[in-house]
Short mmCIF file of C-alpha atoms in Angstrom, two decimals:
data_model
loop_
_atom_site.label_atom_id
_atom_site.label_comp_id
_atom_site.label_asym_id
_atom_site.label_seq_id
_atom_site.Cartn_x
_atom_site.Cartn_y
_atom_site.Cartn_z
CA UNK A 1 -19.10 27.64 -10.75
CA UNK A 2 -19.05 29.14 -14.26
CA UNK A 3 -15.88 30.76 -15.64
CA UNK A 4 -16.72 33.11 -18.49
CA UNK A 5 -13.31 33.74 -20.07
CA UNK A 6 -10.23 31.79 -21.06
CA UNK A 7 -8.15 34.00 -18.74
CA UNK A 8 -10.27 32.92 -15.74
CA UNK A 9 -9.99 29.27 -16.77
CA UNK A 10 -6.21 29.46 -17.15
CA UNK A 11 -5.89 31.16 -13.75
CA UNK A 12 -8.06 28.49 -12.10
CA UNK A 13 -6.06 25.69 -13.75
CA UNK A 14 -2.82 27.29 -12.55
CA UNK A 15 -4.15 27.37 -8.99
CA UNK A 16 -4.44 23.57 -9.16
CA UNK A 17 -1.03 23.15 -10.82
CA UNK A 18 -2.52 22.03 -14.16
CA UNK A 19 -1.41 22.75 -17.73
CA UNK A 20 -3.97 22.52 -20.51
CA UNK A 21 -4.02 22.65 -24.29
CA UNK A 22 -5.78 25.63 -25.93
CA UNK A 23 -8.64 23.36 -27.02
CA UNK A 24 -9.07 22.15 -23.45
CA UNK A 25 -9.14 25.72 -22.12
CA UNK A 26 -11.80 26.65 -24.65
CA UNK A 27 -13.79 23.55 -23.68
CA UNK A 28 -13.95 24.74 -20.05
CA UNK A 29 -15.19 28.27 -20.75
CA UNK A 30 -18.84 28.91 -19.90
CA UNK A 31 -19.65 25.49 -18.41
CA UNK A 32 -21.73 25.27 -15.25
CA UNK A 33 -19.47 22.54 -13.85
CA UNK A 34 -16.08 24.05 -14.75
CA UNK A 35 -14.82 24.35 -11.18
CA UNK A 36 -15.91 20.81 -10.29
CA UNK A 37 -14.28 19.42 -13.46
CA UNK A 38 -11.00 21.21 -12.66
CA UNK A 39 -11.02 19.83 -9.12
CA UNK A 40 -11.65 16.35 -10.52
CA UNK A 41 -8.74 16.77 -12.94
CA UNK A 42 -6.48 17.96 -10.13
CA UNK A 43 -7.31 14.89 -8.06
CA UNK A 44 -7.27 12.19 -10.75
CA UNK A 45 -5.45 13.37 -13.92
CA UNK A 46 -1.71 12.70 -13.98
CA UNK A 47 -1.05 13.78 -17.59
CA UNK A 48 1.42 16.65 -18.15
CA UNK A 49 -1.09 18.50 -20.34
CA UNK A 50 -4.88 18.35 -19.95
CA UNK A 51 -6.68 17.63 -23.22
CA UNK A 52 -10.38 17.78 -24.19
CA UNK A 53 -10.46 13.99 -23.75
CA UNK A 54 -9.41 14.37 -20.11
CA UNK A 55 -12.17 16.94 -19.61
CA UNK A 56 -14.74 14.60 -21.14
CA UNK A 57 -13.61 11.75 -18.86
CA UNK A 58 -13.75 13.99 -15.78
CA UNK A 59 -17.18 15.28 -16.70
CA UNK A 60 -18.54 11.76 -17.22
CA UNK A 61 -17.07 10.67 -13.88
CA UNK A 62 -18.76 13.56 -12.13
CA UNK A 63 -22.05 12.71 -13.73
CA UNK A 64 -21.88 9.02 -12.77
CA UNK A 65 -20.22 9.18 -9.36
CA UNK A 66 -22.37 9.50 -6.27
CA UNK A 67 -19.40 10.27 -4.01
CA UNK A 68 -18.31 13.44 -5.77
CA UNK A 69 -19.23 16.58 -3.92
CA UNK A 70 -18.93 19.75 -6.06
CA UNK A 71 -18.12 21.71 -2.91
CA UNK A 72 -16.21 19.29 -0.66
CA UNK A 73 -15.39 20.27 2.92
CA UNK A 74 -11.89 21.33 3.83
CA UNK A 75 -9.53 18.41 4.37
CA UNK A 76 -7.88 17.81 7.74
CA UNK A 77 -4.55 19.34 8.65
CA UNK A 78 -1.31 17.68 7.59
CA UNK A 79 -0.93 15.84 10.92
CA UNK A 80 -2.24 12.34 10.42
CA UNK A 81 -1.82 10.78 13.84
CA UNK A 82 -2.86 11.49 17.38
CA UNK A 83 -0.32 9.76 19.57
CA UNK A 84 -1.42 10.20 23.16
CA UNK A 85 0.26 8.36 25.97
CA UNK A 86 -2.89 7.61 27.97
CA UNK A 87 -3.02 5.95 31.37
CA UNK A 88 -3.09 2.35 32.55
CA UNK A 89 -5.68 0.54 30.43
CA UNK A 90 -6.75 -1.54 33.40
CA UNK A 91 -7.92 1.63 35.20
CA UNK A 92 -9.12 3.72 32.30
CA UNK A 93 -10.58 3.42 28.82
CA UNK A 94 -7.28 4.70 27.42
CA UNK A 95 -4.46 2.14 27.00
CA UNK A 96 -1.01 2.73 28.39
CA UNK A 97 1.97 3.22 26.13
CA UNK A 98 3.08 5.45 23.29
CA UNK A 99 4.02 4.48 19.72
CA UNK A 100 7.43 5.38 18.39
CA UNK A 101 7.40 8.87 16.94
CA UNK A 102 11.12 9.44 16.34
CA UNK A 103 12.34 10.47 12.91
CA UNK A 104 11.05 12.81 10.23
CA UNK A 105 8.91 10.14 8.57
CA UNK A 106 6.83 9.44 11.64
CA UNK A 107 3.29 10.83 11.79
CA UNK A 108 2.92 14.22 13.41
CA UNK A 109 0.38 14.80 16.19
CA UNK A 110 -3.07 16.02 15.31
CA UNK A 111 -5.03 18.46 17.41
CA UNK A 112 -8.14 16.30 17.34
CA UNK A 113 -8.58 13.17 19.43
CA UNK A 114 -10.35 9.92 18.83
CA UNK A 115 -12.59 9.99 21.88
CA UNK A 116 -15.64 7.73 21.59
CA UNK A 117 -18.89 9.29 20.55
CA UNK A 118 -21.96 8.76 22.76
CA UNK A 119 -23.50 5.35 22.21
CA UNK A 120 -26.74 5.58 20.26
CA UNK A 121 -27.38 1.87 19.78
CA UNK A 122 -25.62 -1.15 18.35
CA UNK A 123 -23.01 -0.86 15.65
CA UNK A 124 -24.27 -1.01 12.08
CA UNK A 125 -21.29 -1.79 9.82
CA UNK A 126 -22.03 -1.60 6.12
CA UNK A 127 -21.19 -4.35 3.68
CA UNK A 128 -17.69 -4.10 2.24
CA UNK A 129 -16.56 -4.43 -1.35
CA UNK A 130 -13.43 -6.44 -2.15
CA UNK A 131 -11.47 -6.47 -5.38
CA UNK A 132 -8.17 -7.84 -6.72
CA UNK A 133 -8.46 -10.98 -4.58
CA UNK A 134 -6.85 -14.10 -6.05
CA UNK A 135 -9.12 -16.43 -4.06
CA UNK A 136 -10.82 -18.85 -6.44
CA UNK A 137 -9.10 -17.30 -9.47
CA UNK A 138 -5.66 -18.95 -9.45
CA UNK A 139 -4.78 -20.70 -12.72
CA UNK A 140 -0.97 -20.84 -12.72
CA UNK A 141 0.96 -24.11 -12.90
CA UNK A 142 4.44 -22.65 -12.49
CA UNK A 143 5.47 -23.51 -16.05
CA UNK A 144 7.72 -21.23 -18.10
CA UNK A 145 4.88 -19.74 -20.20
CA UNK A 146 3.14 -18.69 -16.97
CA UNK A 147 6.14 -16.57 -15.99
CA UNK A 148 6.38 -15.00 -19.44
CA UNK A 149 2.72 -14.01 -19.33
CA UNK A 150 3.01 -12.80 -15.73
CA UNK A 151 5.87 -10.39 -16.37
CA UNK A 152 4.35 -9.28 -19.68
CA UNK A 153 1.16 -8.34 -17.82
CA UNK A 154 3.18 -6.39 -15.23
CA UNK A 155 4.96 -4.52 -18.01
CA UNK A 156 1.73 -3.77 -19.87
CA UNK A 157 -0.05 -2.46 -16.76
CA UNK A 158 2.77 -0.20 -15.56
CA UNK A 159 3.93 0.97 -18.99
CA UNK A 160 0.36 2.11 -19.65
CA UNK A 161 0.61 4.38 -16.59
CA UNK A 162 3.95 5.78 -17.74
CA UNK A 163 2.76 6.41 -21.30
CA UNK A 164 0.43 9.11 -19.99
CA UNK A 165 3.55 11.17 -19.17
CA UNK A 166 6.08 10.34 -21.88
CA UNK A 167 5.92 9.16 -25.48
CA UNK A 168 8.28 6.19 -25.52
CA UNK A 169 9.60 4.22 -28.43
CA UNK A 170 10.21 0.50 -28.32
CA UNK A 171 13.83 -0.40 -27.60
CA UNK A 172 14.37 -2.02 -30.99
CA UNK A 173 13.37 1.23 -32.71
CA UNK A 174 15.22 3.58 -30.33
CA UNK A 175 17.75 4.64 -32.97
CA UNK A 176 15.15 5.44 -35.61
CA UNK A 177 13.93 8.76 -34.23
CA UNK A 178 17.06 10.83 -33.61
CA UNK A 179 19.29 11.36 -30.60
CA UNK A 180 16.62 12.34 -28.09
CA UNK A 181 14.77 9.25 -26.92
CA UNK A 182 12.18 8.13 -24.38
CA UNK A 183 11.89 4.49 -23.31
CA UNK A 184 9.86 2.37 -20.91
CA UNK A 185 11.38 -0.83 -19.61
CA UNK A 186 11.68 -3.36 -16.81
CA UNK A 187 14.88 -3.12 -14.76
CA UNK A 188 17.21 -6.10 -15.24
CA UNK A 189 20.29 -4.88 -13.38
CA UNK A 190 21.70 -1.93 -11.48
CA UNK A 191 25.45 -1.63 -10.92
CA UNK A 192 28.25 0.85 -10.40
CA UNK A 193 30.38 1.57 -13.47
CA UNK A 194 33.96 0.34 -13.33
CA UNK A 195 35.39 3.67 -14.49
CA UNK A 196 33.45 6.03 -12.22
CA UNK A 197 31.88 4.96 -8.95
CA UNK A 198 29.67 8.05 -9.03
CA UNK A 199 27.77 6.67 -12.05
CA UNK A 200 25.22 3.87 -12.21
CA UNK A 201 24.72 1.56 -15.17
CA UNK A 202 21.20 0.20 -15.49
CA UNK A 203 19.89 -2.35 -17.97
CA UNK A 204 16.22 -2.36 -18.91
CA UNK A 205 14.20 -4.49 -21.28
CA UNK A 206 10.89 -4.34 -23.08
CA UNK A 207 9.28 -7.00 -25.30
CA UNK A 208 11.55 -5.97 -28.19
CA UNK A 209 15.01 -5.90 -26.61
CA UNK A 210 17.36 -4.52 -23.97
CA UNK A 211 19.09 -1.18 -23.48
CA UNK A 212 21.83 0.12 -21.19
CA UNK A 213 21.19 3.36 -19.32
CA UNK A 214 23.80 5.61 -17.73
CA UNK A 215 22.72 7.54 -14.63
CA UNK A 216 25.16 10.27 -13.57
CA UNK A 217 25.32 13.44 -11.48
CA UNK A 218 21.98 14.27 -9.83
CA UNK A 219 20.33 11.10 -11.16
CA UNK A 220 22.58 8.75 -9.19
CA UNK A 221 20.27 9.19 -6.19
CA UNK A 222 17.33 8.11 -8.35
CA UNK A 223 19.29 5.05 -9.50
CA UNK A 224 19.88 4.15 -5.84
CA UNK A 225 16.11 3.69 -5.44
CA UNK A 226 15.80 1.17 -8.31
CA UNK A 227 15.11 -2.52 -7.73
CA UNK A 228 15.12 -5.34 -10.25
CA UNK A 229 11.90 -6.13 -12.11
CA UNK A 230 10.28 -2.75 -11.53
CA UNK A 231 9.07 -0.77 -14.56
CA UNK A 232 10.41 2.75 -15.20
CA UNK A 233 10.41 5.36 -17.92
CA UNK A 234 13.45 7.38 -18.98
CA UNK A 235 14.25 10.26 -21.27
CA UNK A 236 17.73 11.01 -22.53
CA UNK A 237 20.28 11.11 -25.34
CA UNK A 238 21.19 8.07 -27.39
CA UNK A 239 24.89 7.25 -27.75
CA UNK A 240 26.51 7.40 -31.19
CA UNK A 241 26.50 3.63 -31.52
CA UNK A 242 22.86 3.38 -30.36
CA UNK A 243 23.75 1.00 -27.54
CA UNK A 244 23.26 3.28 -24.53
CA UNK A 245 21.06 6.13 -23.33
CA UNK A 246 22.53 8.93 -21.24
CA UNK A 247 19.59 9.55 -18.95
CA UNK A 248 18.52 13.10 -18.12
CA UNK A 249 15.13 12.28 -16.57
CA UNK A 250 13.64 9.20 -14.92
CA UNK A 251 9.92 8.53 -14.41
CA UNK A 252 8.33 6.18 -11.89
CA UNK A 253 4.70 5.02 -12.23
CA UNK A 254 4.02 7.02 -9.02
CA UNK A 255 0.90 8.25 -7.30
CA UNK A 256 -0.71 11.29 -8.96
CA UNK A 257 0.47 14.35 -7.00
CA UNK A 258 -2.93 15.98 -6.63
CA UNK A 259 -5.21 13.06 -5.81
CA UNK A 260 -7.98 13.61 -3.29
CA UNK A 261 -8.70 10.67 -0.95
CA UNK A 262 -12.11 9.17 -0.36
CA UNK A 263 -13.66 9.52 3.09
CA UNK A 264 -16.73 8.12 4.83
CA UNK A 265 -19.93 10.16 4.86
CA UNK A 266 -20.54 9.46 8.55
CA UNK A 267 -18.57 9.39 11.81
CA UNK A 268 -17.23 5.84 11.91
CA UNK A 269 -13.89 4.27 12.68
CA UNK A 270 -11.91 1.14 11.84
CA UNK A 271 -9.09 -0.47 13.80
CA UNK A 272 -6.11 -1.85 11.88
CA UNK A 273 -4.04 -4.67 13.42
CA UNK A 274 -1.75 -7.41 12.14
CA UNK A 275 0.41 -10.37 13.13
CA UNK A 276 -1.57 -11.79 16.04
CA UNK A 277 0.32 -15.12 16.08
CA UNK A 278 -2.09 -17.08 18.26
CA UNK A 279 -0.47 -20.42 19.11
CA UNK A 280 2.98 -18.95 19.80
CA UNK A 281 4.25 -19.05 23.37
CA UNK A 282 5.11 -15.38 22.90
CA UNK A 283 1.55 -14.34 21.94
CA UNK A 284 0.63 -11.46 24.29
CA UNK A 285 -2.83 -12.53 25.43
CA UNK A 286 -2.93 -9.96 28.23
CA UNK A 287 -2.43 -7.14 25.74
CA UNK A 288 -5.25 -8.56 23.58
CA UNK A 289 -7.55 -8.71 26.63
CA UNK A 290 -7.02 -4.99 27.20
CA UNK A 291 -7.71 -4.30 23.53
CA UNK A 292 -10.96 -6.29 23.70
CA UNK A 293 -12.06 -4.41 26.85
CA UNK A 294 -11.29 -1.07 25.22
CA UNK A 295 -13.13 -1.95 22.00
CA UNK A 296 -16.26 -2.92 23.95
CA UNK A 297 -16.53 0.71 25.09
CA UNK A 298 -16.00 2.16 21.60
CA UNK A 299 -19.29 2.02 19.67
CA UNK A 300 -17.81 4.30 17.01
CA UNK A 301 -15.40 1.51 15.97
CA UNK A 302 -17.31 -0.80 13.63
CA UNK A 303 -14.53 -2.56 11.73
CA UNK A 304 -11.34 -4.44 12.61
CA UNK A 305 -8.95 -5.16 9.72
CA UNK A 306 -6.30 -7.86 10.26
CA UNK A 307 -3.33 -7.80 7.85
CA UNK A 308 -2.36 -11.48 8.07
CA UNK A 309 -0.61 -13.97 10.36
CA UNK A 310 -3.64 -14.70 12.50
CA UNK A 311 -1.83 -17.73 13.94
CA UNK A 312 1.78 -18.81 14.48
CA UNK A 313 1.39 -21.78 12.15
CA UNK A 314 3.14 -25.13 12.12
CA UNK A 315 6.37 -26.05 10.34
CA UNK A 316 7.20 -22.49 9.37
CA UNK A 317 10.84 -22.84 10.47
CA UNK A 318 12.99 -25.59 12.06
CA UNK A 319 12.19 -26.57 15.66
CA UNK A 320 9.19 -24.24 15.71
CA UNK A 321 7.22 -26.75 17.77
CA UNK A 322 9.41 -25.88 20.77
CA UNK A 323 7.93 -22.36 20.71
CA UNK A 324 4.26 -23.32 20.32
CA UNK A 325 1.47 -23.64 22.86
CA UNK A 326 -0.23 -26.08 20.48
CA UNK A 327 1.19 -27.94 17.49
CA UNK A 328 -2.22 -28.57 15.92
CA UNK A 329 -3.00 -25.97 13.24
CA UNK A 330 -6.76 -26.52 13.65
CA UNK A 331 -6.48 -25.83 17.37
CA UNK A 332 -4.51 -22.66 16.65
CA UNK A 333 -7.31 -21.33 14.46
CA UNK A 334 -9.88 -22.38 17.06
CA UNK A 335 -7.92 -20.42 19.67
CA UNK A 336 -7.77 -17.45 17.29
CA UNK A 337 -11.54 -17.66 16.85
CA UNK A 338 -11.92 -17.47 20.63
CA UNK A 339 -9.76 -14.36 20.67
CA UNK A 340 -11.89 -12.79 17.96
CA UNK A 341 -15.01 -13.76 19.96
CA UNK A 342 -13.74 -11.51 22.76
CA UNK A 343 -14.47 -8.56 20.47
CA UNK A 344 -18.05 -7.24 20.14
CA UNK A 345 -20.05 -9.43 17.78
CA UNK A 346 -21.42 -6.40 15.93
CA UNK A 347 -17.89 -5.39 14.85
CA UNK A 348 -17.05 -6.56 11.32
CA UNK A 349 -13.67 -8.36 11.35
CA UNK A 350 -11.94 -8.43 7.95
CA UNK A 351 -8.89 -10.68 7.55
CA UNK A 352 -6.27 -11.48 4.94
CA UNK A 353 -3.62 -14.21 5.04
CA UNK A 354 0.11 -14.00 5.77
CA UNK A 355 3.15 -16.23 5.56
CA UNK A 356 2.38 -17.92 8.92
CA UNK A 357 -1.19 -18.75 7.90
CA UNK A 358 -2.09 -22.10 6.39
CA UNK A 359 -1.96 -21.10 2.71
CA UNK A 360 0.66 -21.20 -0.03
CA UNK A 361 3.71 -18.97 0.57
CA UNK A 362 3.80 -17.61 -2.98
CA UNK A 363 2.05 -14.28 -3.51
CA UNK A 364 -0.72 -13.54 -4.22
CA UNK A 365 -2.04 -15.77 -1.47
CA UNK A 366 -5.65 -17.03 -1.40
CA UNK A 367 -7.94 -16.62 1.59
CA UNK A 368 -7.95 -19.08 4.45
CA UNK A 369 -9.50 -22.39 3.40
CA UNK A 370 -13.04 -23.23 4.51
CA UNK A 371 -11.88 -26.09 6.74
CA UNK A 372 -10.12 -23.62 9.05
CA UNK A 373 -12.99 -21.11 9.20
CA UNK A 374 -15.55 -23.23 11.04
CA UNK A 375 -14.81 -21.95 14.59
CA UNK A 376 -15.13 -18.28 13.62
CA UNK A 377 -18.21 -16.13 14.09
CA UNK A 378 -20.39 -14.81 11.30
CA UNK A 379 -18.85 -11.35 11.71
CA UNK A 380 -15.45 -12.60 10.49
CA UNK A 381 -14.66 -12.53 6.76
CA UNK A 382 -11.63 -13.97 4.95
CA UNK A 383 -9.85 -12.66 1.87
CA UNK A 384 -6.60 -13.15 0.00
CA UNK A 385 -3.30 -11.31 0.27
CA UNK A 386 -3.24 -8.71 -1.17
CA UNK A 387 -6.65 -7.27 -1.86
CA UNK A 388 -8.41 -3.90 -1.73
CA UNK A 389 -11.27 -3.63 0.74
CA UNK A 390 -13.64 -0.68 0.38
CA UNK A 391 -15.02 0.24 3.79
CA UNK A 392 -17.54 3.09 4.00
CA UNK A 393 -16.25 4.35 0.64
CA UNK A 394 -12.57 4.29 1.74
CA UNK A 395 -10.27 2.05 -0.34
CA UNK A 396 -7.88 0.15 1.94
CA UNK A 397 -5.20 -1.90 0.21
CA UNK A 398 -4.33 -4.74 2.59
CA UNK A 399 -0.99 -6.48 2.05
CA UNK A 400 0.73 -8.67 4.61
CA UNK A 401 4.13 -7.30 3.60
CA UNK A 402 6.60 -10.07 2.81
CA UNK A 403 8.46 -7.71 0.46
CA UNK A 404 9.23 -5.22 3.23
CA UNK A 405 12.44 -7.03 4.21
CA UNK A 406 13.75 -7.28 0.62
CA UNK A 407 13.04 -3.57 0.13
CA UNK A 408 15.13 -2.82 3.25
CA UNK A 409 17.95 -5.04 1.97
CA UNK A 410 17.94 -3.51 -1.52
CA UNK A 411 17.56 0.21 -0.80
CA UNK A 412 19.91 2.14 1.50
CA UNK A 413 17.27 4.62 2.67
CA UNK A 414 14.72 1.96 3.69
CA UNK A 415 14.81 0.70 7.29
CA UNK A 416 12.87 -2.27 8.61
CA UNK A 417 12.39 -0.37 11.87
CA UNK A 418 10.55 2.25 9.80
CA UNK A 419 8.40 0.11 7.49
CA UNK A 420 6.65 3.17 6.10
CA UNK A 421 9.84 3.96 4.13
CA UNK A 422 9.36 0.75 2.15
CA UNK A 423 5.63 1.33 1.75
CA UNK A 424 6.29 4.71 0.14
CA UNK A 425 8.53 2.93 -2.38
CA UNK A 426 5.70 0.51 -3.14
CA UNK A 427 3.50 3.48 -3.99
CA UNK A 428 6.17 5.18 -6.10
CA UNK A 429 6.74 1.98 -8.06
CA UNK A 430 3.00 1.12 -8.05
CA UNK A 431 3.96 -2.44 -7.12
CA UNK A 432 3.88 -4.27 -3.77
CA UNK A 433 6.69 -6.75 -4.46
CA UNK A 434 8.57 -6.21 -7.72
CA UNK A 435 11.71 -8.20 -6.85
CA UNK A 436 11.25 -11.72 -8.19
CA UNK A 437 13.41 -14.21 -6.28
CA UNK A 438 13.51 -12.15 -3.10
CA UNK A 439 9.75 -12.68 -2.74
CA UNK A 440 8.00 -15.88 -3.75
CA UNK A 441 5.63 -14.98 -6.55
CA UNK A 442 2.99 -17.13 -8.22
CA UNK A 443 2.92 -16.43 -11.98
CA UNK A 444 -0.80 -15.82 -12.44
CA UNK A 445 -2.29 -14.56 -15.69
CA UNK A 446 -2.51 -11.13 -14.09
CA UNK A 447 -0.01 -9.55 -11.71
CA UNK A 448 -2.19 -8.98 -8.64
CA UNK A 449 0.60 -7.08 -6.90
CA UNK A 450 0.50 -4.14 -9.31
CA UNK A 451 -1.15 -1.16 -7.61
CA UNK A 452 -3.51 -0.41 -10.46
CA UNK A 453 -5.94 1.88 -8.61
CA UNK A 454 -4.32 4.10 -6.01
CA UNK A 455 -5.79 3.34 -2.55
CA UNK A 456 -6.64 5.76 0.24
CA UNK A 457 -4.84 3.59 2.81
CA UNK A 458 -2.05 1.02 2.46
CA UNK A 459 -2.07 -1.34 5.47
CA UNK A 460 0.72 -3.88 6.04
CA UNK A 461 2.22 -6.03 8.78
CA UNK A 462 4.92 -8.76 8.76
CA UNK A 463 7.85 -6.73 10.16
CA UNK A 464 6.42 -6.50 13.71
CA UNK A 465 7.38 -2.81 13.66
CA UNK A 466 5.06 0.18 13.74
CA UNK A 467 5.21 3.01 11.23
CA UNK A 468 2.93 5.45 9.47
CA UNK A 469 3.32 8.17 6.88
CA UNK A 470 1.09 10.06 4.48
CA UNK A 471 2.45 10.12 0.93
CA UNK A 472 0.60 12.13 -1.70
CA UNK A 473 -2.60 11.76 0.31
CA UNK A 474 -2.21 8.00 0.67
CA UNK A 475 -1.95 6.91 4.30
CA UNK A 476 0.57 4.11 4.86
CA UNK A 477 0.49 2.23 8.15
CA UNK A 478 2.14 -0.87 9.58
CA UNK A 479 0.62 -1.99 12.85
CA UNK A 480 3.32 -4.07 14.55
CA UNK A 481 2.41 -7.39 16.21
CA UNK A 482 0.73 -9.14 19.14
CA UNK A 483 3.77 -11.31 19.72
CA UNK A 484 6.62 -10.53 22.11
CA UNK A 485 10.25 -10.88 21.09
CA UNK A 486 10.94 -14.37 19.76
CA UNK A 487 14.27 -16.23 20.21
CA UNK A 488 15.08 -15.50 16.56
CA UNK A 489 14.36 -11.80 16.98
CA UNK A 490 16.48 -11.72 20.11
CA UNK A 491 19.40 -13.34 18.27
CA UNK A 492 19.02 -10.77 15.48
CA UNK A 493 18.63 -7.88 17.97
CA UNK A 494 15.16 -7.08 16.62
CA UNK A 495 12.87 -5.23 19.01
CA UNK A 496 9.23 -5.77 18.00
CA UNK A 497 6.50 -3.18 18.55
CA UNK A 498 3.94 -5.16 20.53
CA UNK A 499 0.24 -4.66 21.26
CA UNK A 500 -0.53 -1.87 18.80
CA UNK A 501 -3.82 -0.98 17.15
CA UNK A 502 -4.27 1.86 14.69
CA UNK A 503 -7.61 3.64 15.04
CA UNK A 504 -8.54 5.06 11.64
CA UNK A 505 -11.22 7.74 11.44
CA UNK A 506 -12.85 6.87 8.13
CA UNK A 507 -14.48 10.30 7.86
CA UNK A 508 -11.14 12.19 7.94
CA UNK A 509 -8.42 9.52 7.56
CA UNK A 510 -6.81 10.70 10.78
CA UNK A 511 -4.87 7.97 12.53
CA UNK A 512 -4.47 7.30 16.24
CA UNK A 513 -1.83 4.69 17.11
CA UNK A 514 -2.54 3.04 20.45
CA UNK A 515 -0.52 0.54 22.44
CA UNK A 516 -2.15 -1.88 24.86
CA UNK A 517 0.11 -3.12 27.64
CA UNK A 518 -0.73 -4.60 31.07
#
């Protein structure tokens, strides 16, 4: 659509919540693709002021991208989940049970349902693209220089995102530009001041030095969401001695507020599951049988994505062998392969590793080794943790989720029973596991846990609890487990969410959480 005057351009920009420089406004007048460019800017540009360079980038992206529709269809309603109770799965194609929906962060019901479409033939899953997978790329030795390079890469990646919103100085030159200052740094420490418990004192560092920050009044709540080793930006007033900044605004790397998610161009669905734990004496095989029977009657489901912990493993914790059906790790994977073989062989099964799988514990974790893959069918693929899998054009960031517990321990508003609260923090910080020491991290040349490109879906497991929330058009979902309450969980009074599968409509990103129970 062509806009013939600067007034029309400014009005259209305002409708999308965008500010633009005069040169940018003039650049948009009279173009045939003005409306499409503005929509692209609204979805992808996170800068406070749109410049001609942003317009040029958006225009080039439109010209080179095959998935951009100048007149996209209306997006679905805000409700992201359809949580029906269903009847007994042994008597019907709908499983029995209902996922937890208590609390404001739980997904709201959608009017549409995920009923199967009429079968028109065998499934035809497309090939998937995978990126940011450490498998075959690991070079770290764990030496001190590795850690220096690792954290420097994290800082460089995330500070680049923040520099699109503020114009920071380096810490060593903070006093050279007057009292008003903007800085970007990695958090070293967060503590309550000794003189006033309503204030928070934060120390950050960049490659040139360290600086103390004082958070007070309304910003104390923001300080309560900080964790060590994350990267933030601040603006504020420098103290007279130049040794502290009184913060008046804090910036997180964040997800752009107006991003538009990718969706599939056809009616096709994926099922998200995690934490199967084959080999444990608490693996719920009867629940899995019901899931397999249900999936056989759902030709519209062409993908199953497994977010780690395919097996229970061996030697994960003391006396684990007393809770295993088999103590041979090869037999556990062979049993898992048999469970996967229960699913239709024209369903593409995409797996990543977890802390119970037979790989290193330090993240990022490589894919399952070839010697364990032999029993699996050709429709099963193996990737590292984390990685981004693009399925039918939808970017799904798969992460097992070992940082979910440390997030719950560090932040008062995060609950392990509501794992989506931690996943939202991952998106705000643009990092899956920033807290070194609380999560085992391998110091690779690149920090694979930085969320460089914002996904359409963030899928985790590990906590054995179900949760889902849509945050700035990114769907977060944790899919519970296929393992009943373990002795450890019973001692800790942890109630797992068992036998859940999340049915994701790739054409609309609507989610239907289903529980399978005998």
